Coordinates of C-alpha atoms and ligand atoms in Angstrom, one line a residue:
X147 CA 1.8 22.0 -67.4
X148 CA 0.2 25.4 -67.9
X149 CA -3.0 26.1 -67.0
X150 CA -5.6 27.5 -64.3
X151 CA -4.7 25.6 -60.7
X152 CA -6.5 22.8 -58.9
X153 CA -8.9 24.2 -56.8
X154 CA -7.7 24.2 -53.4
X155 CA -9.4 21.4 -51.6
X156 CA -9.8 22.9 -48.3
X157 CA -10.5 26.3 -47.1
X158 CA -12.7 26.0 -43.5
X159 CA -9.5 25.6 -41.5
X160 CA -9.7 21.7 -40.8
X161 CA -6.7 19.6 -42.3
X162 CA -8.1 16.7 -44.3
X163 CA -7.7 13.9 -41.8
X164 CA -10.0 16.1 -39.5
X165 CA -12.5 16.6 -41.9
X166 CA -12.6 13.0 -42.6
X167 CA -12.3 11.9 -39.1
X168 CA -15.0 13.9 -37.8
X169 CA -17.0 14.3 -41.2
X170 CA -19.9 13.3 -39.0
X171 CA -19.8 15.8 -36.9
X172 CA -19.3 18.8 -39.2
X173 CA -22.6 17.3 -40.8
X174 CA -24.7 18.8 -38.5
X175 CA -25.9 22.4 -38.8
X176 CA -25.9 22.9 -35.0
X177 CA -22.5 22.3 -34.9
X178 CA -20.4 21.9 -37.9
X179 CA -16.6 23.3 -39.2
X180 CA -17.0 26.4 -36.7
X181 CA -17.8 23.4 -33.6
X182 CA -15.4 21.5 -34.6
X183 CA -12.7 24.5 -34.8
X184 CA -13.8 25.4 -31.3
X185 CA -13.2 22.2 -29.9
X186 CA -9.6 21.8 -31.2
X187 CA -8.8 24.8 -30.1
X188 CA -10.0 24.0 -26.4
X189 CA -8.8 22.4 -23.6
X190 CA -10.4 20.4 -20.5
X191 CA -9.5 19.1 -17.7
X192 CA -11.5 15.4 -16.2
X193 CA -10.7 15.7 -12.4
X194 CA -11.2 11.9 -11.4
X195 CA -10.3 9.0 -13.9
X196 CA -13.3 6.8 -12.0
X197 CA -17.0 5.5 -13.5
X198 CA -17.8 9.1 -14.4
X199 CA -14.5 10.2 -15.7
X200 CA -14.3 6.6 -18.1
X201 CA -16.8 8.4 -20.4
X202 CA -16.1 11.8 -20.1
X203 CA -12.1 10.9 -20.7
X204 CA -13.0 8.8 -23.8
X205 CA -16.2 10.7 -25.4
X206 CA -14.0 14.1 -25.1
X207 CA -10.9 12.2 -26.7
X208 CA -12.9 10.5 -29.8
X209 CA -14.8 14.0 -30.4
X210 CA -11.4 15.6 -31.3
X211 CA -11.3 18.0 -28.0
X212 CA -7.6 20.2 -28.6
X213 CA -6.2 19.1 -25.0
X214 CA -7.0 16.7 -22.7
X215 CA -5.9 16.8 -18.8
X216 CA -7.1 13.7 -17.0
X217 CA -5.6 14.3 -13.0
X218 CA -6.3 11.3 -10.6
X219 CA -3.5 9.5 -7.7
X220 CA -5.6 6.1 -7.6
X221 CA -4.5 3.2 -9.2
X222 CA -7.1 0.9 -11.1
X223 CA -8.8 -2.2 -8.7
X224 CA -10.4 -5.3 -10.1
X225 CA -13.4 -3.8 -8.5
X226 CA -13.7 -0.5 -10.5
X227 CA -13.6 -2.7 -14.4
X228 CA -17.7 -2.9 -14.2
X229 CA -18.0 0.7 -14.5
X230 CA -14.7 2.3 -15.3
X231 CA -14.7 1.5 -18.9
X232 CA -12.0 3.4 -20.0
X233 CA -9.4 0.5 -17.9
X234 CA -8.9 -3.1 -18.7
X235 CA -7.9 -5.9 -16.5
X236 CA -4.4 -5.4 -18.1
X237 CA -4.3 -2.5 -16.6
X238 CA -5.2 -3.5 -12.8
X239 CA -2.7 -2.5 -10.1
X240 CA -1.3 0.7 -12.4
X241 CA -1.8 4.3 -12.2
X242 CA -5.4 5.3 -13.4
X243 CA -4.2 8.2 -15.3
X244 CA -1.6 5.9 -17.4
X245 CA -4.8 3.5 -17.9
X246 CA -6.9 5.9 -19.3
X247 CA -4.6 8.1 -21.1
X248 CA -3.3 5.2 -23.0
X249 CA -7.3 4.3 -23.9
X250 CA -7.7 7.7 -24.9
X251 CA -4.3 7.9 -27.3
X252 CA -6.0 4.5 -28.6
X253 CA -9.2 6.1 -29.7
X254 CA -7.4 9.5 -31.3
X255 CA -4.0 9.7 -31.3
X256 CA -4.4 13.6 -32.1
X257 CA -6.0 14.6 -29.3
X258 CA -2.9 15.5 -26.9
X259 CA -3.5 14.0 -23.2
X260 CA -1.4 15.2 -20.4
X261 CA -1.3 13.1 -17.6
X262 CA -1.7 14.4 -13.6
X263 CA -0.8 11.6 -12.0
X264 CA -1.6 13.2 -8.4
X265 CA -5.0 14.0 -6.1
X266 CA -6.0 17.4 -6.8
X267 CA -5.4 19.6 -4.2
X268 CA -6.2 22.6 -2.8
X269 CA -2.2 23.0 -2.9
X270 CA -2.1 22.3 -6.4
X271 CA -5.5 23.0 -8.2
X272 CA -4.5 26.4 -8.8
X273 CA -1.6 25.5 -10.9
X274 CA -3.0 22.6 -12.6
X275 CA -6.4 24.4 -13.3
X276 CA -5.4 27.2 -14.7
X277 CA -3.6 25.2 -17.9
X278 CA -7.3 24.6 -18.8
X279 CA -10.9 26.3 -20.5
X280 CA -13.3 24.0 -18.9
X281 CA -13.0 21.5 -15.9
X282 CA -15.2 18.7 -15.7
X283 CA -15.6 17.2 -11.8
X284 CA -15.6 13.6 -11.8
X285 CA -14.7 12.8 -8.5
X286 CA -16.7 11.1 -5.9
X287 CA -16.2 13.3 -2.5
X288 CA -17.7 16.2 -1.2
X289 CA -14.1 17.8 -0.1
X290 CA -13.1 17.8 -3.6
X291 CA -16.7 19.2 -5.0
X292 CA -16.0 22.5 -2.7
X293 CA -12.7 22.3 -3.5
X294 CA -12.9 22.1 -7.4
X295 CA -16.2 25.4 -7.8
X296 CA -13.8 27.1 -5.4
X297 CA -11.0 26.8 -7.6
X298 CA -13.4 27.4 -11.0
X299 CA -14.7 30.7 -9.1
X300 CA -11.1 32.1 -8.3
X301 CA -9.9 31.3 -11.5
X302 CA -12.6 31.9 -13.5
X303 CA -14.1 29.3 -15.2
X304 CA -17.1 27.0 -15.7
X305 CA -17.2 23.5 -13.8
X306 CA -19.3 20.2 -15.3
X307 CA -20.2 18.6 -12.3
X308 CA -21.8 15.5 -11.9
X309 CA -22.6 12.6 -9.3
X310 CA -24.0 9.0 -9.7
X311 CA -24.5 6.3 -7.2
X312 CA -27.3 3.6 -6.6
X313 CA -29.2 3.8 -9.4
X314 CA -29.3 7.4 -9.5
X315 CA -27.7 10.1 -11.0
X316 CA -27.5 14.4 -11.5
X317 CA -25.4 16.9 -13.6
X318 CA -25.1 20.5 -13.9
X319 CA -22.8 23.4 -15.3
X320 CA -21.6 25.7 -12.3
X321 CA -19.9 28.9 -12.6
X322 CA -20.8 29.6 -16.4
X323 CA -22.2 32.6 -17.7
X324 CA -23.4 34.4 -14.4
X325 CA -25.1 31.2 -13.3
X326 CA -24.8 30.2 -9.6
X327 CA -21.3 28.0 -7.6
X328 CA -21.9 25.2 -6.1
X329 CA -21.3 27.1 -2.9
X330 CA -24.5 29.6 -4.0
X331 CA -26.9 26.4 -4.1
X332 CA -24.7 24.8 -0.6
X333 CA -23.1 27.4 1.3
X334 CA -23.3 24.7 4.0
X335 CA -22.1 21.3 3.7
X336 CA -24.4 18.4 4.5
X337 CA -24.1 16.0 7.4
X338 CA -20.7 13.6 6.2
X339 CA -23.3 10.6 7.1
X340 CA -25.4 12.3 4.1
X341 CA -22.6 11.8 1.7
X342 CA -21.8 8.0 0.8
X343 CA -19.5 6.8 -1.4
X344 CA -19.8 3.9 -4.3
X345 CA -17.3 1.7 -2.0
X346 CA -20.0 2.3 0.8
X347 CA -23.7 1.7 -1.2
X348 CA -22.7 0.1 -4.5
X349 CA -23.6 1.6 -8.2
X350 CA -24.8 -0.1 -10.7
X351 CA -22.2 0.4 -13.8
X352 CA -23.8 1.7 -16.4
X353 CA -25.7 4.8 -14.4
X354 CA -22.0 6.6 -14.0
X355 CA -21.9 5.9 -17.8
X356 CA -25.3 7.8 -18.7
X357 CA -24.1 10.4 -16.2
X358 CA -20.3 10.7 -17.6
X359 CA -21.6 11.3 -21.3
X360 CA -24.2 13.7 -20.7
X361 CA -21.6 15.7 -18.6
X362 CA -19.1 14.9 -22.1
X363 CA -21.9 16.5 -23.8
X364 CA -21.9 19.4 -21.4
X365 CA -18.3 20.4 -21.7
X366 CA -18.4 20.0 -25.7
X367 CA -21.8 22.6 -25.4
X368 CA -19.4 24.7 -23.2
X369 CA -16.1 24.4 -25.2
X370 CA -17.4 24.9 -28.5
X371 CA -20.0 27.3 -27.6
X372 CA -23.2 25.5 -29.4
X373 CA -26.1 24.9 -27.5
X374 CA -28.2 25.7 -24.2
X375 CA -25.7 24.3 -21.3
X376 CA -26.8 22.8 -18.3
X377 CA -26.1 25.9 -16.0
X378 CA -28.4 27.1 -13.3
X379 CA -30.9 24.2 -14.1
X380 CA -29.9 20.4 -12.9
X381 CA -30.7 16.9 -14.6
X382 CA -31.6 14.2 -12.4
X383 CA -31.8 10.6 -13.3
X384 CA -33.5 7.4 -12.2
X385 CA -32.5 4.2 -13.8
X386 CA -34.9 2.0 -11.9
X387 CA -38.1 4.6 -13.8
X388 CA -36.0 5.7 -16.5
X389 CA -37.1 9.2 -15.7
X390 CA -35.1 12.3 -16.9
X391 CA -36.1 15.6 -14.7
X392 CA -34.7 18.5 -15.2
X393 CA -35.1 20.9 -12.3
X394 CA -34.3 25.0 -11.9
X395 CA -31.8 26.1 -9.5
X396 CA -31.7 28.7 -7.6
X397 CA -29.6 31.9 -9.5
X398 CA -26.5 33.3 -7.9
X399 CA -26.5 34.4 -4.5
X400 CA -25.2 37.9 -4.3
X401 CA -24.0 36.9 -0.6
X402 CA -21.8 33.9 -1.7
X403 CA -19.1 33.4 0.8
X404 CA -17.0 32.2 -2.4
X405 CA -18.1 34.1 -5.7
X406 CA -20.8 36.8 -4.0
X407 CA -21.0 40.7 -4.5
X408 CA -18.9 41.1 -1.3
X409 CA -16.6 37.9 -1.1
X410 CA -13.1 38.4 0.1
X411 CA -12.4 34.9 -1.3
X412 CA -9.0 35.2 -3.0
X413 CA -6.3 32.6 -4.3
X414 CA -5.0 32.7 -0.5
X415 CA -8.0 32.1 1.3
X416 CA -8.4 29.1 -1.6
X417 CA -4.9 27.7 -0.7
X418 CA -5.6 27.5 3.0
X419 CA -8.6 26.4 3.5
X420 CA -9.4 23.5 5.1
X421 CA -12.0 21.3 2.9
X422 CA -12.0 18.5 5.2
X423 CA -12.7 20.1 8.1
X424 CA -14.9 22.6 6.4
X425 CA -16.8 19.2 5.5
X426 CA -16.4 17.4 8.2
X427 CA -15.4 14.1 5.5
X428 CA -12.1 13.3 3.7
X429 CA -10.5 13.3 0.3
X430 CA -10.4 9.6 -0.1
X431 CA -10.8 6.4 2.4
X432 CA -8.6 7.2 5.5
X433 CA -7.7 3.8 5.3
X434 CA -6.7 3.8 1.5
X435 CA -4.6 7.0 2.2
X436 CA -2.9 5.6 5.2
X437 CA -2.5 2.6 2.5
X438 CA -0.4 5.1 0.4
X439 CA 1.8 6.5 3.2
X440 CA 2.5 3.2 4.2
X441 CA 3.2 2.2 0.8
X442 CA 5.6 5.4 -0.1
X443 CA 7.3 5.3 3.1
X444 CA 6.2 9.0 4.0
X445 CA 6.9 10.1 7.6
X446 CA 4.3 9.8 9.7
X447 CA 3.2 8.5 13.1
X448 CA -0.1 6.3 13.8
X449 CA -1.1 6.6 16.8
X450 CA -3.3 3.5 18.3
X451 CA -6.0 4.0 20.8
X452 CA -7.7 1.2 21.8
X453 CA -6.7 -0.1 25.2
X454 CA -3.5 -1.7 26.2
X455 CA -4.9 -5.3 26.5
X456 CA -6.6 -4.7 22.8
X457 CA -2.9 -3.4 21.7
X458 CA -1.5 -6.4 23.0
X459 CA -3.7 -9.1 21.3
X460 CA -3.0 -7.5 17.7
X461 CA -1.8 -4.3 16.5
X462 CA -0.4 -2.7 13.3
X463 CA 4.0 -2.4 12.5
X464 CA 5.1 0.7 14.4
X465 CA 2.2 2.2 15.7
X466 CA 2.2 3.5 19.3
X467 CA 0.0 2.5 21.9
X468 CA -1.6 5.7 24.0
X469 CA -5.2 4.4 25.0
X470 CA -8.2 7.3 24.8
X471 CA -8.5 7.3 28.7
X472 CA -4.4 8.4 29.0
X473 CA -4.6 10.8 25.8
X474 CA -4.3 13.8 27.4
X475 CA -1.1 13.2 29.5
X476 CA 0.9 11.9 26.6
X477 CA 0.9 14.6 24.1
X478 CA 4.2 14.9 24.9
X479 CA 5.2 11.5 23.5
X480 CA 3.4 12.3 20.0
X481 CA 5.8 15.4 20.3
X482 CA 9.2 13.2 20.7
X483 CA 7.6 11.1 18.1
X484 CA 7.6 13.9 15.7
X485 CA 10.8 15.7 16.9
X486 CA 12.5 12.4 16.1
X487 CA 10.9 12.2 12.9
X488 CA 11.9 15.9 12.1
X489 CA 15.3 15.3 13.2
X490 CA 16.1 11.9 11.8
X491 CA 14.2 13.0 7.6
X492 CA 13.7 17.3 8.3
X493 CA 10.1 16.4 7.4
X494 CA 7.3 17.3 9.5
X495 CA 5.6 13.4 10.1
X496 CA 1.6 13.3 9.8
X497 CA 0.0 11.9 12.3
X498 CA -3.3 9.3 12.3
X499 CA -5.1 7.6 15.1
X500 CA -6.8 4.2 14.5
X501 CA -8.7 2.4 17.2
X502 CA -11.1 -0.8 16.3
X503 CA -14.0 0.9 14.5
X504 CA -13.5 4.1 13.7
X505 CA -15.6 5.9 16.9
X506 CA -12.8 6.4 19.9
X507 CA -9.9 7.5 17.1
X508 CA -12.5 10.0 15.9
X509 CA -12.7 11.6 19.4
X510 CA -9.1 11.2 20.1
X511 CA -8.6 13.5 16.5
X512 CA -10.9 15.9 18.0
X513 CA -8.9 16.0 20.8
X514 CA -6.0 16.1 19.5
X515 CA -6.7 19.0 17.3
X516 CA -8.2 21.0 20.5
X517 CA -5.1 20.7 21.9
X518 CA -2.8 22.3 19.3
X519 CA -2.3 18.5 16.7
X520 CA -4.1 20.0 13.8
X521 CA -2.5 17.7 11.7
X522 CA -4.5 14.7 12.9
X523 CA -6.2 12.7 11.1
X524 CA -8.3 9.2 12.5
X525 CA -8.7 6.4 10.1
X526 CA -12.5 6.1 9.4
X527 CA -13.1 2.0 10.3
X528 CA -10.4 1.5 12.1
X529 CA -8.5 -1.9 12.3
X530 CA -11.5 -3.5 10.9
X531 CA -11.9 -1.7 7.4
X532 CA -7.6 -2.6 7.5
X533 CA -8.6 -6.2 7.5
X534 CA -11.2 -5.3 5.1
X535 CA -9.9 -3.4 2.9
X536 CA -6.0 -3.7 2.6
X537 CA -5.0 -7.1 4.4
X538 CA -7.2 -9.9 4.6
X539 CA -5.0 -11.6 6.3
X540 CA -4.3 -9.1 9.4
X541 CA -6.0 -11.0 12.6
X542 CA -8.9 -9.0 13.6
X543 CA -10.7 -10.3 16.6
Ligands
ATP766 N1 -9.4 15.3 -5.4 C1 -9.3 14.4 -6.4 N2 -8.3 14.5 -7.3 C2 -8.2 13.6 -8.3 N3 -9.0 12.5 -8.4 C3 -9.9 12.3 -7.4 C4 -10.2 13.2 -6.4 N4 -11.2 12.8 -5.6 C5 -11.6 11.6 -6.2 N5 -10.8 11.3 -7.2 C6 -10.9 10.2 -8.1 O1 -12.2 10.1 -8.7 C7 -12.5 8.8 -9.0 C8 -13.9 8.5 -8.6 O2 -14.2 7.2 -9.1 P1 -15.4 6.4 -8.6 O3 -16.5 7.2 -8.0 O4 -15.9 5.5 -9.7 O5 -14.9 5.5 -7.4 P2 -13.5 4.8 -7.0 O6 -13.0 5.7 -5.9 O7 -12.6 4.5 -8.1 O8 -14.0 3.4 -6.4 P3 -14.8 2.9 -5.2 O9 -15.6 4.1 -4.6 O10 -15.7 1.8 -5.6 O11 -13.8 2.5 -4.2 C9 -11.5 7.9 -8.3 O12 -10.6 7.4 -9.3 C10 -10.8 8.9 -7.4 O13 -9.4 8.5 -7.2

């Protein structure tokens, strides 16, 4: 048939399915075909699949973000379901990531999710990192907070961070525009006693929630470039008042250890740095990482120093029994330990020390390191957060 052509039906750069999928969105003058462009075309990464990342992971996967990164090594406990929304029960026992990427492949199958099914690192954050635009911190330790602006500073880009416990809640954008690093606003670490964790004072379920979507709002401000983002300013909730604050920050300090005038802080110094020790806390639980090495058969030694006649009433498979008082003269037996290790696997073993509570393996660790065992690790809560936490049935007494 001759004639003068339909008119083309669509010329902003959206196929049809997007604009009918997100016909909502490109309704709204703020925001529109050139958002909605923006977004597609970015990509961000959810450190932490947990009560903040549930939102974050599923708001950023329905809005029609281009790639999605979701990076966490936990697997999903009964336990985490009254907050971490993005899991089901189905799902209990298996990998976090595979949990939630399968939620957010659910809500948009066009959004492509890569799954990270590992901690993040400062031995792999570089590397992962760097596939992204914008990360989004939803983790839950202070470690990982340094770790992850560190990262965003030597690589360049901006961080959403947030926090929630109790009944409280903050957020704010680091690292964006000029504005200030986490390590401008704490260049030192606070007391580990300062810093609890969900598992220690509870949360109620939804507060992580609030706190996960207005940081899933943050990142789509960032990513598609609309708005006034959250950076140098910081929003602080409180579910029992329903109050919103938001507060002004500081600016960036010129003096920065990490992103400052003068800072020698390259990707080496980022590699090697010790974030535990610099923070004087862990990554995760002791006790749930032991859990893991355990579990995956990893070299390692555990070292047991409570005294003999506490050994002898109960103790855990294949640890060795050097009491605190008699530390010092049997280094050399951790040595063997890890020379036989070495030998019988070429792996260099880790070591832990576990006593009852958590107070004389904490002084042996110092010790240990002091004397040349940087490696060492003590298992915070000792045998009685095992018995706790990993095997009820392991006779404490
Ligand atoms: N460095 C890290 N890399 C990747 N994921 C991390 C890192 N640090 C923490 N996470 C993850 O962030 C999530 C935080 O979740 P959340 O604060 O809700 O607590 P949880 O650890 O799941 O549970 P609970 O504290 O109740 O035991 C967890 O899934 C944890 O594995």
């Amino acid at each position: 048939m001759n004639g003068p052509p339909f008119p083309t039906a669509s010329v902003c750069g959206l196929t049809p399915e997007m604009i009918h999928r997100y016909s909502r969105h490109l309704l709204l003058p703020s925001f529109g075909v050139d958002g909605q462009l923006n977004l597609s075309k970015a990509s961000i990464l959810v450190v932490g699949a947990g009560g903040l990342g549930s939102p974050i992971a599923m708001y950023l996967a329905a809005c029609g973000v281009g790639c999605l990164g979701i990076v966490d090594g936990d697997n999903v406990e009964l336990n985490n379901l009254h907050r971490q929304i993005i899991h089901t029960e189905a799902y209990v026992g298996e990998p976090k990531v595979k949990s939630a990427a399968a939620t957010c492949h659910a809500i948009n199958s066009t959004v492509r999710v890569v799954e990270h099914r590992e901690a993040l690192l400062a031995s792999n954050a570089l590397d992962i990192m760097s596939q992204y635009d914008v990360i989004v911190d939803a983790t839950d330790n202070l470690p990982s907070r340094y770790m992850i602006s560190d990262c965003c500073v030597v690589l360049n880009k901006p961080l959403v961070s947030g926090a929630a416990l109790g009944l409280e809640g903050q957020l704010t954008v680091y690292h964006y525009n000029g504005g200030p690093c986490y390590r401008c606003l704490f260049p030192t670490p606070p007391p580990a006693t300062a810093c609890q964790r969900c598992s220690d004072s509870g949360v109620l379920g939804v507060v992580p929630g609030i706190i996960g979507c207005l940081q899933a709002l943050e990142a789509i401000k960032v990513a598609s470039s609309i708005g006034k983002p959250l950076s140098g300013r910081m929003l602080l909730f409180d579910a029992l008042s329903g109050h919103i604050r938001i507060v002004k920050l500081r600016g960036r300090s010129l003096n920065c250890d990490v992103c400052g005038e003068n800072s020698m802080f390259t990707r080496e110094t980022f590699q090697s740095f010790d974030y535990e020790n610099f923070t004087q806390s862990p990554f995760f639980p002791r006790i749930t990482e032991y859990k893991k090495r355990v579990d995956s058969s990893e070299p390692h030694i555990l070292v047991d120093v409570r005294p003999a006649h506490h050994f002898q009433i109960t103790a855990l498979t294949n640890s060795i029994s050097i009491p605190l008082s008699s530390l010092k003269e049997n280094f050399a037996v951790i040595d063997s330990a890890m020379d036989e290790i070495k030998q019988g696997t070429g792996l260099d073993a880790s070591i832990y020390v576990i006593c009852r509570r958590g107070n004389d393996s904490q002084r042996a660790a110092k010790l240990l390191h002091e004397n040349g065992f940087s490696i060492a690790k003590d298992i915070i809560g000792g045998l009685e957060s095992w018995a706790q936490e990993i095997d009820h049935s392991f006779p404490m007494y």
